[in-house]
């Protein structure tokens, strides 16, 4: 079949890889001059999630207190008058209780395993090197935090995740750069969880796909999609024309199937087909700096459990990431107000200062942010839609690096008319049909 993929981020490129591996002819439409330029660009680098760092569950709390005084969970919640933001947060809060939390983790687990397995297969088949590093250490400042994480810790044991629960000294044994004076109630070390360079991987994959005749329509923005019973048609224009404010020549491309993997723009494209999924955008932040003092730089990735800030070492750089800002939908797509941005960057800087002081060269610190879509039940939106030629792969939230290789495989199987090799409950839990809209 001829399959069109809109979006050249991690999700679109991994989907193209699996589609090509399944024998399809593939064209990826990407508005930027190259791949991995939006959410997949400056992201945190951890192959998330585990039950300890999913973006739903017991560690999240939203409400008036968080709006007025800021939340310790690292989320910056400013809904203003947005009914959509409040509704979304109410839905997220529903998954905080141990039972719904465990049920969602149970559905997510097969996808996590599939993604890990698929990535390992890809890297060994193609001898890929993209700054992979073993080991992720979650740090808890207080016994209260450890207590709050009890249901996630129980799931780690139940799911038999290889992990070690450590006291403060044990944490420093694993990662000597954690300062001795800092209050530290304990930690959880995952020896086999990893961090790696997501845009480097995506670009390497594109090079591989170039050699296998996957077409990349770069610098082209998909403006409209048309679906009929026989073909799908995508109309696109050069992105440079949008930047200059005038419309140039429109090009059309037709195929047998279309996959929407356009990150934060996916909902707008889906709406053209008369469908919707209730995803909500958040602007997520990152700080990056060269390593300042090698002896202070961590060797494993570190996560501050409370603020959910990830601290990773990518080659000779340190990256601190997370601090999502949740506001009204339209505001999220505009520039973040300076005060909120400052709070987000402070959250990142504080975590770095606490756990790896001196690791980064502060004078060369650069900030970055991007919009990523969150789903109200914590799972990506991956699968077939009500139209037999239209598929969707988005909503990975802050866990896309760890999940995209798996969701790509699922979509490629569904496009090919194959049953994905994954639990059917997980397929149903990922499907856009779960929302009853599409
Ligand atoms: C700051 C930050 C930190 C993160 N940290 C982590 C982490 O540590 N671990 C983890 O697992 N995940 C993390 N994530 C999440 C992860 O990076 C994302 O889930 C993942 O990159 C999403 O990939 P994507 O391809 O779906 O989206 P994107 O990378 O946004 O790609 C979508 C692509 O579609 C293109 N596009 C959109 N509309 C059109 C159109 N109309 N025509 C043509 N092209 C179009 C865009 O240009 C873009 O390239 C983080 C995200 C952010 C923002």
CSV table of C-alpha atoms and ligand atoms in Angstrom, one decimal:
chain,number,residue,atom,x,y,z
A,1,UNK,CA,0.0,0.0,0.0
A,2,UNK,CA,0.9,3.7,-0.3
A,3,UNK,CA,0.9,5.1,3.2
A,4,UNK,CA,1.2,8.8,4.0
A,5,UNK,CA,2.4,9.8,7.5
A,6,UNK,CA,1.9,13.4,8.6
A,7,UNK,CA,4.6,14.4,11.1
A,8,UNK,CA,8.3,13.8,11.1
A,9,UNK,CA,8.8,13.7,14.9
A,10,UNK,CA,9.8,10.6,16.8
A,11,UNK,CA,6.3,9.1,16.4
A,12,UNK,CA,6.0,9.7,12.7
A,13,UNK,CA,9.5,8.5,11.8
A,14,UNK,CA,9.2,5.3,13.9
A,15,UNK,CA,5.8,4.7,12.4
A,16,UNK,CA,7.3,5.1,8.9
A,17,UNK,CA,10.1,2.7,9.8
A,18,UNK,CA,7.6,0.0,10.8
A,19,UNK,CA,5.4,0.6,7.8
A,20,UNK,CA,8.4,0.2,5.5
A,21,UNK,CA,9.5,-2.9,7.4
A,22,UNK,CA,5.9,-4.3,6.7
A,23,UNK,CA,6.5,-3.7,3.0
A,24,UNK,CA,4.5,-0.5,2.3
A,25,UNK,CA,5.6,2.5,0.3
A,26,UNK,CA,5.8,5.4,2.7
A,27,UNK,CA,5.8,9.2,2.4
A,28,UNK,CA,6.4,11.4,5.5
A,29,UNK,CA,5.2,15.0,5.4
A,30,UNK,CA,7.1,17.3,7.8
A,31,UNK,CA,6.8,21.0,7.9
A,32,UNK,CA,10.3,21.7,9.1
A,33,UNK,CA,13.4,21.3,7.0
A,34,UNK,CA,14.3,18.1,8.9
A,35,UNK,CA,12.8,15.7,11.4
A,36,UNK,CA,12.6,15.9,15.2
A,37,UNK,CA,12.3,19.6,15.5
A,38,UNK,CA,9.3,20.0,17.8
A,39,UNK,CA,8.5,17.9,21.0
A,40,UNK,CA,11.1,15.3,20.0
A,41,UNK,CA,13.9,17.9,19.9
A,42,UNK,CA,15.1,19.1,23.3
A,43,UNK,CA,13.3,16.6,25.4
A,44,UNK,CA,14.5,15.0,28.6
A,45,UNK,CA,16.1,11.8,27.2
A,46,UNK,CA,14.6,9.3,29.6
A,47,UNK,CA,12.9,6.3,28.1
A,48,UNK,CA,9.8,6.7,30.2
A,49,UNK,CA,7.6,5.7,31.8
A,50,UNK,CA,7.5,3.3,34.8
A,51,UNK,CA,4.7,3.3,37.3
A,52,UNK,CA,6.8,5.8,39.3
A,53,UNK,CA,6.8,8.4,36.5
A,54,UNK,CA,3.6,8.1,34.5
A,55,UNK,CA,1.9,11.4,34.3
A,56,UNK,CA,-1.2,10.3,36.1
A,57,UNK,CA,-1.6,8.7,39.5
A,58,UNK,CA,-1.0,9.4,43.2
A,59,UNK,CA,1.9,11.9,42.7
A,60,UNK,CA,-0.3,14.4,41.0
A,61,UNK,CA,-2.6,16.9,42.7
A,62,UNK,CA,-4.3,19.9,41.2
A,63,UNK,CA,-6.7,22.3,42.9
A,64,UNK,CA,-7.0,25.8,44.3
A,65,UNK,CA,-3.9,25.3,46.5
A,66,UNK,CA,-1.8,24.5,43.5
A,67,UNK,CA,-3.1,27.5,41.6
A,68,UNK,CA,-2.4,29.9,44.4
A,69,UNK,CA,0.8,28.7,45.9
A,70,UNK,CA,2.2,26.5,43.1
A,71,UNK,CA,2.4,22.7,43.2
A,72,UNK,CA,5.2,20.7,44.5
A,73,UNK,CA,4.6,18.1,41.8
A,74,UNK,CA,6.3,20.4,39.3
A,75,UNK,CA,3.2,21.2,37.3
A,76,UNK,CA,2.3,24.8,36.8
A,77,UNK,CA,-1.5,24.9,36.7
A,78,UNK,CA,-3.1,28.2,35.7
A,79,UNK,CA,-6.4,27.4,34.1
A,80,UNK,CA,-7.7,31.0,34.3
A,81,UNK,CA,-11.2,30.9,32.9
A,82,UNK,CA,-10.6,27.8,30.8
A,83,UNK,CA,-13.4,25.3,31.4
A,84,UNK,CA,-11.4,22.8,29.2
A,85,UNK,CA,-8.3,22.9,31.5
A,86,UNK,CA,-10.4,22.4,34.6
A,87,UNK,CA,-12.4,19.5,33.1
A,88,UNK,CA,-9.1,17.9,32.0
A,89,UNK,CA,-7.6,18.2,35.4
A,90,UNK,CA,-10.8,16.7,37.0
A,91,UNK,CA,-10.4,13.7,34.7
A,92,UNK,CA,-6.7,13.4,35.6
A,93,UNK,CA,-7.5,13.6,39.3
A,94,UNK,CA,-9.8,10.6,38.9
A,95,UNK,CA,-6.8,8.4,38.2
A,96,UNK,CA,-5.1,9.3,41.5
A,97,UNK,CA,-6.8,6.7,43.6
A,98,UNK,CA,-4.9,3.4,43.9
A,99,UNK,CA,-7.4,1.2,42.0
A,100,UNK,CA,-7.9,3.3,38.8
A,101,UNK,CA,-4.1,4.0,38.9
A,102,UNK,CA,-3.3,0.3,39.0
A,103,UNK,CA,-5.8,-0.5,36.2
A,104,UNK,CA,-4.3,2.1,33.9
A,105,UNK,CA,-0.7,0.9,34.6
A,106,UNK,CA,-1.8,-2.6,33.9
A,107,UNK,CA,-3.0,-1.6,30.5
A,108,UNK,CA,0.1,0.5,29.8
A,109,UNK,CA,2.6,-2.2,30.8
A,110,UNK,CA,2.4,-4.4,27.6
A,111,UNK,CA,3.0,-1.2,25.5
A,112,UNK,CA,6.1,-0.3,27.6
A,113,UNK,CA,7.5,-3.8,27.2
A,114,UNK,CA,6.7,-3.8,23.4
A,115,UNK,CA,8.4,-0.4,23.0
A,116,UNK,CA,11.5,-1.4,25.0
A,117,UNK,CA,11.8,-4.7,23.0
A,118,UNK,CA,11.3,-3.0,19.6
A,119,UNK,CA,13.8,-0.3,20.3
A,120,UNK,CA,16.4,-2.8,21.4
A,121,UNK,CA,15.8,-4.8,18.2
A,122,UNK,CA,16.2,-1.7,16.0
A,123,UNK,CA,19.4,-0.6,17.7
A,124,UNK,CA,21.0,-4.0,17.5
A,125,UNK,CA,19.8,-4.7,13.9
A,126,UNK,CA,21.2,-1.4,12.6
A,127,UNK,CA,24.1,-1.0,15.2
A,128,UNK,CA,22.7,2.4,16.3
A,129,UNK,CA,24.5,4.6,18.8
A,130,UNK,CA,22.5,7.5,20.1
A,131,UNK,CA,24.1,8.2,23.5
A,132,UNK,CA,22.3,5.4,25.3
A,133,UNK,CA,23.1,5.2,29.0
A,134,UNK,CA,21.9,2.6,31.6
A,135,UNK,CA,20.4,3.5,35.0
A,136,UNK,CA,17.7,5.8,36.3
A,137,UNK,CA,17.6,6.8,40.0
A,138,UNK,CA,14.4,8.3,41.5
A,139,UNK,CA,15.1,10.3,44.6
A,140,UNK,CA,12.7,11.0,47.5
A,141,UNK,CA,13.4,13.9,49.9
A,142,UNK,CA,11.0,12.9,52.7
A,143,UNK,CA,9.2,9.9,54.1
A,144,UNK,CA,6.0,11.6,53.1
A,145,UNK,CA,7.0,11.3,49.4
A,146,UNK,CA,7.9,7.6,49.9
A,147,UNK,CA,4.5,7.1,51.4
A,148,UNK,CA,2.8,8.9,48.6
A,149,UNK,CA,4.5,6.6,46.1
A,150,UNK,CA,3.4,3.4,47.9
A,151,UNK,CA,0.9,2.3,45.2
A,152,UNK,CA,3.5,2.8,42.5
A,153,UNK,CA,6.1,0.9,44.5
A,154,UNK,CA,3.7,-2.0,45.0
A,155,UNK,CA,3.1,-2.1,41.2
A,156,UNK,CA,6.9,-2.2,40.6
A,157,UNK,CA,7.0,-5.3,42.7
A,158,UNK,CA,3.9,-6.8,41.3
A,159,UNK,CA,5.0,-6.2,37.7
A,160,UNK,CA,8.5,-7.5,38.6
A,161,UNK,CA,10.3,-4.4,37.3
A,162,UNK,CA,14.0,-4.9,38.0
A,163,UNK,CA,14.6,-2.2,40.6
A,164,UNK,CA,16.2,-1.6,44.0
A,165,UNK,CA,14.7,0.4,46.8
A,166,UNK,CA,17.5,2.2,48.6
A,167,UNK,CA,18.1,4.4,51.6
A,168,UNK,CA,20.1,7.7,51.3
A,169,UNK,CA,23.5,6.0,51.5
A,170,UNK,CA,22.4,3.4,49.0
A,171,UNK,CA,21.4,6.2,46.6
A,172,UNK,CA,24.8,7.9,47.0
A,173,UNK,CA,26.4,4.5,46.4
A,174,UNK,CA,24.7,4.3,43.0
A,175,UNK,CA,25.3,7.9,42.2
A,176,UNK,CA,28.1,9.6,44.1
A,177,UNK,CA,27.3,13.0,42.7
A,178,UNK,CA,24.2,13.3,44.9
A,179,UNK,CA,25.4,15.7,47.7
A,180,UNK,CA,25.9,14.3,51.2
A,181,UNK,CA,24.3,17.3,53.0
A,182,UNK,CA,21.0,17.1,51.1
A,183,UNK,CA,17.9,15.6,52.9
A,184,UNK,CA,17.2,12.3,51.3
A,185,UNK,CA,14.7,9.8,52.5
A,186,UNK,CA,15.6,7.2,49.9
A,187,UNK,CA,15.3,6.3,46.3
A,188,UNK,CA,14.5,3.7,43.7
A,189,UNK,CA,17.1,2.6,41.2
A,190,UNK,CA,16.3,1.0,37.9
A,191,UNK,CA,19.5,-0.5,36.6
A,192,UNK,CA,18.1,-1.4,33.2
A,193,UNK,CA,16.0,1.7,32.5
A,194,UNK,CA,17.8,4.1,30.1
A,195,UNK,CA,18.3,7.6,28.8
A,196,UNK,CA,19.3,8.4,25.3
A,197,UNK,CA,19.3,11.1,22.6
A,198,UNK,CA,15.9,11.1,21.0
A,199,UNK,CA,16.5,13.6,18.1
A,200,UNK,CA,19.8,11.8,17.3
A,201,UNK,CA,17.9,8.5,17.1
A,202,UNK,CA,15.1,10.0,14.9
A,203,UNK,CA,17.6,11.5,12.5
A,204,UNK,CA,19.6,8.3,12.3
A,205,UNK,CA,16.4,6.5,11.5
A,206,UNK,CA,15.5,9.0,8.8
A,207,UNK,CA,18.9,8.4,7.1
A,208,UNK,CA,18.2,4.7,7.2
A,209,UNK,CA,14.7,5.2,5.7
A,210,UNK,CA,16.2,7.5,3.0
A,211,UNK,CA,18.3,4.4,2.0
A,212,UNK,CA,15.1,2.3,1.8
A,213,UNK,CA,13.1,4.6,-0.4
A,214,UNK,CA,10.9,6.2,2.1
A,215,UNK,CA,10.0,9.6,0.8
A,216,UNK,CA,10.3,12.7,3.0
A,217,UNK,CA,8.3,15.7,1.9
A,218,UNK,CA,10.3,18.2,4.1
A,219,UNK,CA,9.4,21.8,4.5
A,220,UNK,CA,5.8,21.0,3.5
A,221,UNK,CA,2.9,21.7,5.7
A,222,UNK,CA,-0.1,19.4,5.4
A,223,UNK,CA,-3.0,21.8,5.2
A,224,UNK,CA,-5.9,19.6,4.4
A,225,UNK,CA,-6.9,16.0,4.3
A,226,UNK,CA,-9.6,14.3,2.2
A,227,UNK,CA,-10.8,10.8,2.8
A,228,UNK,CA,-13.0,8.8,0.5
A,229,UNK,CA,-13.7,5.1,0.2
A,230,UNK,CA,-10.9,4.6,-2.4
A,231,UNK,CA,-8.1,7.0,-1.5
A,232,UNK,CA,-6.8,9.5,0.9
A,233,UNK,CA,-5.5,12.9,-0.4
A,234,UNK,CA,-3.3,15.3,1.5
A,235,UNK,CA,-2.9,18.9,0.3
A,236,UNK,CA,0.3,20.6,1.3
A,237,UNK,CA,2.1,23.9,0.8
A,238,UNK,CA,5.7,24.9,1.4
A,239,UNK,CA,6.2,26.0,5.0
A,240,UNK,CA,8.2,29.0,3.8
A,241,UNK,CA,5.0,30.3,2.2
A,242,UNK,CA,3.3,30.2,5.5
A,243,UNK,CA,6.2,32.0,7.1
A,244,UNK,CA,6.1,34.7,4.4
A,245,UNK,CA,2.3,35.1,4.9
A,246,UNK,CA,1.4,34.2,1.2
A,247,UNK,CA,0.1,30.9,-0.1
A,248,UNK,CA,2.1,29.3,-2.8
A,249,UNK,CA,1.4,26.4,-5.1
A,250,UNK,CA,-0.5,23.6,-3.4
A,251,UNK,CA,0.7,20.1,-4.0
A,252,UNK,CA,-1.4,17.0,-3.5
A,253,UNK,CA,-0.4,13.5,-2.6
A,254,UNK,CA,-2.7,10.5,-2.7
A,255,UNK,CA,-2.4,7.2,-0.8
A,256,UNK,CA,-4.2,4.2,0.4
A,257,UNK,CA,-3.9,5.0,4.1
A,258,UNK,CA,-3.0,8.0,6.2
A,259,UNK,CA,-1.4,8.1,9.7
A,260,UNK,CA,-1.7,11.3,11.7
A,261,UNK,CA,1.4,11.6,13.9
A,262,UNK,CA,1.5,15.4,13.9
A,263,UNK,CA,2.1,15.9,17.6
A,264,UNK,CA,0.3,18.9,19.0
A,265,UNK,CA,-1.3,19.6,15.5
A,266,UNK,CA,-2.9,16.2,15.3
A,267,UNK,CA,-6.3,17.3,16.7
A,268,UNK,CA,-6.7,20.1,14.1
A,269,UNK,CA,-6.0,17.6,11.2
A,270,UNK,CA,-8.4,15.0,12.8
A,271,UNK,CA,-11.1,17.6,13.0
A,272,UNK,CA,-11.0,17.9,9.2
A,273,UNK,CA,-12.3,14.4,9.1
A,274,UNK,CA,-15.1,15.3,11.5
A,275,UNK,CA,-13.4,13.4,14.4
A,276,UNK,CA,-12.1,14.5,17.8
A,277,UNK,CA,-10.1,13.0,20.7
A,278,UNK,CA,-10.1,14.8,24.1
A,279,UNK,CA,-6.4,15.4,24.4
A,280,UNK,CA,-5.1,18.4,26.2
A,281,UNK,CA,-1.9,20.4,25.4
A,282,UNK,CA,0.8,21.2,28.0
A,283,UNK,CA,3.9,23.2,27.4
A,284,UNK,CA,6.9,21.3,28.7
A,285,UNK,CA,10.3,22.8,29.5
A,286,UNK,CA,14.0,21.9,29.4
A,287,UNK,CA,17.3,23.5,30.3
A,288,UNK,CA,20.5,22.3,28.7
A,289,UNK,CA,24.1,23.2,29.5
A,290,UNK,CA,27.6,21.7,28.9
A,291,UNK,CA,28.9,19.7,31.8
A,292,UNK,CA,30.7,22.1,34.1
A,293,UNK,CA,32.7,19.8,36.4
A,294,UNK,CA,33.0,16.2,35.3
A,295,UNK,CA,33.4,15.0,38.9
A,296,UNK,CA,29.9,16.6,39.8
A,297,UNK,CA,28.1,15.2,36.8
A,298,UNK,CA,25.9,12.1,37.4
A,299,UNK,CA,26.6,8.8,35.6
A,300,UNK,CA,23.0,7.6,35.7
A,301,UNK,CA,19.8,9.7,35.0
A,302,UNK,CA,18.3,11.2,38.2
A,303,UNK,CA,14.6,12.0,38.7
A,304,UNK,CA,13.3,14.2,41.5
A,305,UNK,CA,10.2,12.3,42.5
A,306,UNK,CA,8.3,15.2,43.9
A,307,UNK,CA,8.8,17.7,41.1
A,308,UNK,CA,9.2,15.0,38.4
A,309,UNK,CA,12.2,16.9,36.9
A,310,UNK,CA,14.5,14.5,35.1
A,311,UNK,CA,18.2,15.2,35.1
A,312,UNK,CA,20.0,13.4,32.4
A,313,UNK,CA,23.5,13.4,30.9
A,314,UNK,CA,23.5,13.4,27.1
A,315,UNK,CA,27.1,13.0,25.9
A,316,UNK,CA,28.9,16.1,27.3
A,317,UNK,CA,25.7,18.0,28.2
A,318,UNK,CA,23.3,18.1,31.2
A,319,UNK,CA,19.6,18.3,30.6
A,320,UNK,CA,16.9,19.1,33.1
A,321,UNK,CA,13.4,18.6,31.8
A,322,UNK,CA,9.7,18.6,32.8
A,323,UNK,CA,7.8,21.5,34.5
A,324,UNK,CA,4.7,21.4,32.3
A,325,UNK,CA,2.5,24.5,32.2
A,326,UNK,CA,-1.2,23.7,32.0
A,327,UNK,CA,-3.3,26.7,31.0
A,328,UNK,CA,-6.2,27.4,28.6
A,329,UNK,CA,-5.8,25.6,25.3
A,330,UNK,CA,-5.2,28.6,23.1
A,331,UNK,CA,-2.8,30.2,25.5
A,332,UNK,CA,-0.7,27.0,25.5
A,333,UNK,CA,-0.1,27.4,21.8
A,334,UNK,CA,1.0,31.0,22.2
A,335,UNK,CA,4.2,32.2,24.0
A,336,UNK,CA,4.0,31.4,27.7
A,337,UNK,CA,3.7,34.5,29.9
A,338,UNK,CA,7.1,35.4,31.4
A,339,UNK,CA,6.1,34.8,35.0
A,340,UNK,CA,4.9,31.2,34.3
A,341,UNK,CA,7.9,30.6,32.1
A,342,UNK,CA,10.2,31.8,35.0
A,343,UNK,CA,8.4,29.4,37.4
A,344,UNK,CA,8.9,26.5,35.0
A,345,UNK,CA,12.6,27.2,34.6
A,346,UNK,CA,13.1,27.8,38.3
A,347,UNK,CA,11.5,24.4,39.0
A,348,UNK,CA,14.1,22.8,36.6
A,349,UNK,CA,17.0,24.8,38.0
A,350,UNK,CA,16.1,24.0,41.6
A,351,UNK,CA,16.1,20.3,41.0
A,352,UNK,CA,19.5,20.5,39.3
A,353,UNK,CA,20.8,22.6,42.1
A,354,UNK,CA,19.6,20.2,44.7
A,355,UNK,CA,20.7,16.9,43.2
A,356,UNK,CA,23.7,17.6,41.0
A,357,UNK,CA,25.1,21.0,42.1
A,358,UNK,CA,28.0,22.0,39.9
A,359,UNK,CA,27.3,19.5,37.2
A,360,UNK,CA,26.2,22.1,34.6
A,361,UNK,CA,28.0,25.2,33.3
A,362,UNK,CA,25.3,27.7,34.3
A,363,UNK,CA,26.6,30.6,32.2
A,364,UNK,CA,26.0,28.5,29.1
A,365,UNK,CA,22.5,27.3,30.0
A,366,UNK,CA,19.9,27.3,27.3
A,367,UNK,CA,16.2,26.9,27.7
A,368,UNK,CA,13.7,25.3,25.4
A,369,UNK,CA,10.0,24.3,25.4
A,370,UNK,CA,7.5,22.5,23.3
A,371,UNK,CA,3.8,21.5,23.4
A,372,UNK,CA,2.9,17.9,23.9
A,373,UNK,CA,-0.6,16.4,24.1
A,374,UNK,CA,-1.7,14.6,27.2
A,375,UNK,CA,-4.6,12.2,27.4
A,376,UNK,CA,-7.1,12.4,30.3
A,377,UNK,CA,-6.5,8.7,31.1
A,378,UNK,CA,-2.7,8.7,30.7
A,379,UNK,CA,-2.4,6.5,27.7
A,380,UNK,CA,-1.5,7.5,24.1
A,381,UNK,CA,-4.1,7.5,21.3
A,382,UNK,CA,-3.0,4.9,18.9
A,383,UNK,CA,-4.9,2.9,16.3
A,384,UNK,CA,-7.6,2.8,13.7
A,385,UNK,CA,-10.3,5.5,13.6
A,386,UNK,CA,-13.9,5.4,12.4
A,387,UNK,CA,-12.6,5.8,8.8
A,388,UNK,CA,-10.9,2.6,7.6
A,389,UNK,CA,-8.1,4.5,5.8
A,390,UNK,CA,-7.3,6.9,8.7
A,391,UNK,CA,-5.0,6.0,11.6
A,392,UNK,CA,-3.8,8.1,14.5
A,393,UNK,CA,-0.6,7.9,16.7
A,394,UNK,CA,-0.3,10.7,19.2
A,395,UNK,CA,-0.9,11.8,22.8
A,396,UNK,CA,2.2,10.2,24.2
A,397,UNK,CA,2.6,13.1,26.6
A,398,UNK,CA,5.8,13.2,28.6
A,399,UNK,CA,6.5,9.5,27.9
A,400,UNK,CA,6.8,9.5,24.1
A,401,UNK,CA,10.5,8.5,23.9
A,402,UNK,CA,9.7,5.4,25.9
A,403,UNK,CA,6.5,4.5,24.1
A,404,UNK,CA,6.8,5.6,20.4
A,405,UNK,CA,8.6,2.5,19.1
A,406,UNK,CA,5.8,0.3,20.4
A,407,UNK,CA,2.9,2.5,19.2
A,408,UNK,CA,4.6,2.6,15.8
A,409,UNK,CA,4.6,-1.2,15.6
A,410,UNK,CA,0.9,-1.3,16.6
A,411,UNK,CA,-0.1,1.2,13.9
A,412,UNK,CA,1.9,-0.6,11.2
A,413,UNK,CA,0.2,-3.9,12.1
A,414,UNK,CA,-3.2,-2.3,12.0
A,415,UNK,CA,-2.6,-0.6,8.7
A,416,UNK,CA,-1.4,-3.9,7.3
A,417,UNK,CA,-4.5,-5.7,8.5
A,418,UNK,CA,-2.5,-7.8,11.0
A,419,UNK,CA,-3.4,-8.3,14.7
A,420,UNK,CA,-0.7,-6.5,16.8
A,421,UNK,CA,1.3,-8.8,19.0
A,422,UNK,CA,0.1,-7.2,22.2
A,423,UNK,CA,-2.6,-7.8,24.7
A,424,UNK,CA,-6.0,-7.0,23.2
A,425,UNK,CA,-7.0,-5.0,26.4
A,426,UNK,CA,-4.1,-2.7,25.7
A,427,UNK,CA,-5.1,-2.2,22.0
A,428,UNK,CA,-8.6,-1.3,23.2
A,429,UNK,CA,-7.2,1.0,25.8
A,430,UNK,CA,-5.1,2.9,23.2
A,431,UNK,CA,-7.7,3.1,20.6
A,432,UNK,CA,-9.3,6.5,19.8
A,433,UNK,CA,-12.7,4.6,20.0
A,434,UNK,CA,-12.3,4.5,23.8
A,435,UNK,CA,-13.5,8.1,24.0
A,436,UNK,CA,-16.5,7.2,22.0
A,437,UNK,CA,-15.9,10.1,19.6
A,438,UNK,CA,-14.2,8.7,16.5
B,1,LIG,C1,10.6,19.3,27.3
B,1,LIG,C2,10.1,17.9,27.0
B,1,LIG,C3,10.7,16.9,27.7
B,1,LIG,C4,10.3,15.5,27.5
B,1,LIG,N1,11.0,14.6,28.1
B,1,LIG,C5,10.7,13.3,27.8
B,1,LIG,C6,11.4,12.2,28.4
B,1,LIG,O1,12.4,12.4,29.2
B,1,LIG,N2,11.1,10.9,28.1
B,1,LIG,C7,10.0,10.6,27.3
B,1,LIG,O2,9.7,9.5,27.1
B,1,LIG,N3,9.3,11.6,26.7
B,1,LIG,C8,9.6,12.9,26.9
B,1,LIG,N4,9.0,13.9,26.3
B,1,LIG,C9,7.9,13.6,25.4
B,1,LIG,C10,8.3,13.2,24.1
B,1,LIG,O3,9.4,14.0,23.7
B,1,LIG,C11,7.2,13.3,23.1
B,1,LIG,O4,6.1,12.5,23.6
B,1,LIG,C12,7.6,12.9,21.7
B,1,LIG,O5,8.7,13.5,21.3
B,1,LIG,C13,6.4,13.2,20.8
B,1,LIG,O6,6.8,12.9,19.5
B,1,LIG,P1,5.8,13.2,18.3
B,1,LIG,O7,6.5,12.8,17.0
B,1,LIG,O8,4.5,12.6,18.6
B,1,LIG,O9,5.6,14.8,18.3
B,1,LIG,P2,6.6,15.9,17.7
B,1,LIG,O10,8.0,15.6,18.0
B,1,LIG,O11,6.0,17.2,18.1
B,1,LIG,O12,6.4,15.7,16.1
B,1,LIG,C14,5.3,16.1,15.4
B,1,LIG,C15,5.8,16.6,14.1
B,1,LIG,O13,4.7,16.9,13.2
B,1,LIG,C16,5.0,18.0,12.5
B,1,LIG,N5,3.7,18.6,12.0
B,1,LIG,C17,2.7,19.0,12.8
B,1,LIG,N6,1.7,19.5,12.0
B,1,LIG,C18,2.1,19.3,10.7
B,1,LIG,C19,1.5,19.6,9.4
B,1,LIG,N7,0.3,20.1,9.4
B,1,LIG,N8,2.2,19.3,8.3
B,1,LIG,C20,3.5,18.8,8.4
B,1,LIG,N9,4.1,18.5,9.6
B,1,LIG,C21,3.4,18.8,10.7
B,1,LIG,C22,5.8,18.9,13.4
B,1,LIG,O14,6.6,19.8,12.7
B,1,LIG,C23,6.6,17.9,14.2
B,1,LIG,O15,7.8,17.7,13.6
B,1,LIG,C24,9.3,15.3,26.5
B,1,LIG,C25,8.7,16.3,25.9
B,1,LIG,C26,9.1,17.6,26.1
B,1,LIG,C27,8.4,18.7,25.3
